[in-house]
Coordinates of C-alpha atoms and ligand atoms in Angstrom, one line a residue:
M26 CA 20.7 56.9 56.6
R27 CA 18.9 54.4 54.5
L28 CA 21.1 51.5 53.5
L29 CA 21.4 47.8 52.9
L30 CA 24.2 45.3 53.2
V31 CA 24.8 42.8 50.5
G32 CA 27.4 39.9 50.4
P33 CA 27.5 36.2 50.6
P34 CA 26.5 34.3 53.7
G35 CA 29.5 34.5 56.1
A36 CA 30.7 37.9 54.9
G37 CA 29.9 39.3 58.3
K38 CA 26.8 41.2 57.4
G39 CA 25.1 40.6 60.7
T40 CA 28.1 41.6 62.7
Q41 CA 28.7 44.8 60.7
A42 CA 25.0 45.6 60.7
Q43 CA 24.9 45.7 64.5
F44 CA 27.8 48.2 64.6
L45 CA 26.6 50.3 61.7
A46 CA 23.1 50.5 63.0
A47 CA 24.4 51.7 66.4
H48 CA 26.7 54.2 64.8
Y49 CA 23.8 55.8 62.7
S50 CA 21.1 55.2 65.4
I51 CA 18.9 53.3 63.0
P52 CA 17.2 49.9 63.3
H53 CA 19.0 46.8 62.1
I54 CA 16.4 44.9 60.0
S55 CA 17.6 41.3 59.3
T56 CA 15.1 39.1 57.4
G57 CA 17.0 36.0 58.6
D58 CA 16.6 37.2 62.2
I59 CA 12.9 37.9 61.8
F60 CA 12.4 34.4 60.3
R61 CA 14.4 32.7 63.1
A62 CA 12.4 34.6 65.7
N63 CA 9.1 33.5 64.1
L64 CA 10.4 30.0 63.9
K65 CA 11.2 30.0 67.6
A66 CA 7.9 31.5 68.5
G67 CA 6.1 28.9 66.3
T68 CA 4.1 31.5 64.3
D69 CA 2.5 30.9 60.9
L70 CA 5.2 32.9 59.3
G71 CA 7.9 30.8 61.0
N72 CA 6.2 27.6 59.9
Q73 CA 5.9 28.8 56.3
A74 CA 9.6 29.7 56.2
K75 CA 11.0 26.6 58.0
A76 CA 11.3 24.2 55.1
F77 CA 13.0 26.7 52.8
M78 CA 15.4 27.8 55.5
D79 CA 16.4 24.2 56.4
R80 CA 17.3 23.6 52.7
G81 CA 19.2 26.8 52.3
E82 CA 16.6 28.0 49.8
L83 CA 14.9 31.5 49.7
V84 CA 11.6 31.9 51.4
P85 CA 9.1 32.8 48.6
D86 CA 9.0 36.5 47.7
S87 CA 5.3 36.8 48.4
V88 CA 6.0 36.1 52.1
T89 CA 9.3 38.0 52.4
N90 CA 8.2 41.2 50.6
D91 CA 5.1 41.6 52.7
M92 CA 7.1 41.0 55.9
V93 CA 9.7 43.6 55.0
K94 CA 7.1 46.2 53.8
D95 CA 5.3 45.8 57.1
R96 CA 8.5 46.2 59.1
L97 CA 9.3 49.4 57.1
T98 CA 6.1 51.0 58.3
H99 CA 7.1 50.9 62.0
D100 CA 7.8 54.3 63.7
D101 CA 11.5 53.5 64.3
V102 CA 12.5 53.8 60.6
A103 CA 11.8 57.6 60.7
N104 CA 15.6 58.2 60.7
G105 CA 16.4 55.5 58.3
F106 CA 17.2 51.8 58.5
L107 CA 19.8 49.2 57.7
L108 CA 18.5 46.1 55.8
D109 CA 20.6 43.0 56.2
G110 CA 19.8 39.9 54.1
Y111 CA 17.1 41.7 52.0
P112 CA 16.8 41.9 49.0
R113 CA 18.0 38.4 48.0
N114 CA 17.0 38.6 44.3
V115 CA 16.3 41.2 41.7
A116 CA 12.5 40.8 42.0
Q117 CA 12.8 41.7 45.7
A118 CA 15.0 44.7 44.8
D119 CA 12.4 45.9 42.4
V120 CA 9.6 45.6 45.1
L121 CA 11.8 47.5 47.6
R122 CA 12.6 50.3 45.1
A123 CA 9.0 50.8 44.3
F124 CA 7.9 50.8 47.9
L125 CA 10.6 53.3 48.9
A126 CA 9.9 55.5 45.9
E127 CA 6.2 55.6 46.9
N128 CA 7.2 56.8 50.4
K129 CA 9.8 59.2 49.0
T130 CA 12.5 57.5 51.0
P131 CA 14.9 56.1 48.4
L132 CA 17.9 54.0 49.4
Q133 CA 21.1 56.0 49.8
A134 CA 23.6 53.1 49.7
A135 CA 24.0 49.4 49.0
L136 CA 27.1 48.4 50.8
E137 CA 28.7 45.2 49.4
L138 CA 31.0 43.2 51.7
S139 CA 33.2 41.2 49.4
I140 CA 35.0 38.0 50.4
A141 CA 36.7 35.0 48.7
P142 CA 34.6 31.8 48.5
E143 CA 37.2 29.6 50.4
E144 CA 37.1 32.0 53.3
I145 CA 33.3 31.8 53.4
I146 CA 33.1 28.1 53.9
K147 CA 35.7 28.2 56.6
R148 CA 33.8 30.9 58.5
L149 CA 30.3 29.5 58.1
S150 CA 31.1 25.9 59.1
S151 CA 32.8 27.1 62.2
R152 CA 30.5 29.8 63.4
R153 CA 28.2 29.5 66.4
T154 CA 25.1 31.5 67.0
C155 CA 23.8 32.9 70.3
R156 CA 20.4 31.5 71.3
A157 CA 19.7 34.6 73.4
C158 CA 20.6 37.5 71.0
G159 CA 21.3 35.9 67.7
A160 CA 24.9 37.3 67.3
S161 CA 27.6 35.1 65.7
S162 CA 30.8 34.0 67.4
A163 CA 33.8 32.0 66.1
A164 CA 34.2 28.3 66.7
G165 CA 35.6 27.4 70.1
A166 CA 34.0 30.4 71.8
T167 CA 32.2 29.4 75.0
N168 CA 30.3 32.7 75.4
C169 CA 28.6 35.1 72.9
S170 CA 30.9 37.8 71.6
S171 CA 28.0 40.3 71.9
C172 CA 25.9 39.5 75.1
N173 CA 28.2 37.0 76.8
G174 CA 25.3 34.4 76.8
A175 CA 26.5 30.9 77.3
D176 CA 24.1 29.1 75.0
L177 CA 25.8 28.9 71.6
Y178 CA 24.6 26.6 68.9
Q179 CA 25.3 25.8 65.2
R180 CA 22.5 27.0 62.9
E181 CA 20.9 24.1 61.0
D182 CA 21.8 26.0 57.8
D183 CA 25.4 26.4 58.8
K184 CA 26.0 22.7 58.5
E185 CA 28.2 21.8 55.5
E186 CA 25.6 20.3 53.2
V187 CA 23.3 23.4 53.5
I188 CA 26.1 25.9 53.2
A189 CA 26.9 24.6 49.7
R190 CA 23.3 25.2 48.6
R191 CA 23.2 28.7 50.3
L192 CA 26.3 29.7 48.3
E193 CA 24.8 28.5 45.1
V194 CA 21.6 30.4 45.8
Y195 CA 23.7 33.5 46.5
K196 CA 25.6 33.2 43.3
E197 CA 22.6 32.5 41.1
Q198 CA 19.9 34.6 42.7
T199 CA 21.4 37.2 45.0
S200 CA 24.6 38.3 43.3
P201 CA 22.8 40.0 40.4
I202 CA 21.5 42.6 42.8
I203 CA 25.1 44.0 42.9
A204 CA 24.8 45.0 39.2
F205 CA 21.3 46.3 40.0
Y206 CA 22.6 48.7 42.6
Q207 CA 25.6 49.6 40.5
N208 CA 23.2 50.8 37.8
E209 CA 21.3 52.8 40.4
G210 CA 24.6 54.5 41.2
I211 CA 24.5 53.6 45.0
L212 CA 26.8 50.6 45.2
L213 CA 29.8 50.8 47.6
T214 CA 32.1 47.9 47.9
I215 CA 34.6 47.1 50.7
P216 CA 36.6 44.0 51.3
A217 CA 35.4 42.0 54.3
L218 CA 38.9 41.4 55.5
G219 CA 40.6 42.4 58.7
T220 CA 39.2 42.8 62.2
V221 CA 35.5 43.6 62.8
A222 CA 36.5 47.1 63.9
Q223 CA 38.6 47.7 60.8
I224 CA 35.8 46.7 58.5
T225 CA 33.3 48.9 60.3
D226 CA 35.7 51.9 60.0
Q227 CA 36.1 51.2 56.2
A228 CA 32.3 51.1 55.9
I229 CA 31.8 54.4 57.8
T230 CA 34.5 56.0 55.7
A231 CA 32.9 54.8 52.4
L232 CA 29.4 55.9 53.6
S233 CA 30.7 59.4 54.7
K234 CA 31.6 60.1 51.0
L235 CA 28.0 59.8 49.9
A236 CA 26.6 62.9 48.3
Ligands
LIG1 P1 20.3 34.8 56.8 O1 20.3 34.8 58.3 O2 20.3 36.2 56.2 O3 21.5 34.0 56.3 O4 19.0 34.1 56.3 C1 18.7 32.7 56.7 C2 17.7 32.1 55.8 O5 16.5 32.9 55.9 C3 18.0 32.2 54.3 O6 18.9 31.1 53.9 C4 16.6 32.1 53.7 O7 16.1 30.8 53.8 C5 15.8 33.0 54.6 N1 15.9 34.4 54.1 C6 16.5 35.4 54.8 N2 16.3 36.6 54.0 C7 15.6 36.2 53.0 C8 15.1 36.9 51.8 N3 15.3 38.3 51.7 N4 14.4 36.3 50.9 C9 14.1 35.0 51.0 N5 14.6 34.2 52.0 C10 15.3 34.8 53.0

């Protein structure tokens, strides 16, 4: 299965990606997670990305595209992959399409998680992230919902002033990729409402109908 998730920040892409990647036995490739890991490790890539991430802006395409293309050459993508947070604009979608066409491994689905804007702000400003595994938990949680780690923090870019910019960036730059994948005939949309398990079930049902 070769698929990607698209949806605004806070739609639950990271959470769903973990379950879907486990279900299909494919790697979960999150560009945000890769950037955060590089930031933590103090690499050149992390240093290049930091200022953009702190402002809620996109890291330049030149950096992001090369990073994803490199990741997609690892052995573990032989059975497919799940991209989360990439592409974030039509130019990235074009690069991805060309790269996958060259490798004769086109995308099979772009799964959109749709959610109302008021719900997004509520979720993002209250979510906490696990320093050990990167999974998200709701406000008030003392331990990570995924690995039970006790070190939860608020991402710099989940603070209210940055959230507003991330949502603008999503609307202006990322949401046009929905029409892009609709034109490609591979867009599937499900509402990101209900429990995590209900949304995962809906996603699997939608994906099982693929030709
Ligand atoms: P995320 O965890 O997906 O919300 O990503 C966190 C931040 O990483 C974003 O706000 C961007 O600054 C950066 N980022 C993640 N994915 C991309 C991408 N595909 N293109 C550019 N910047 C990205």
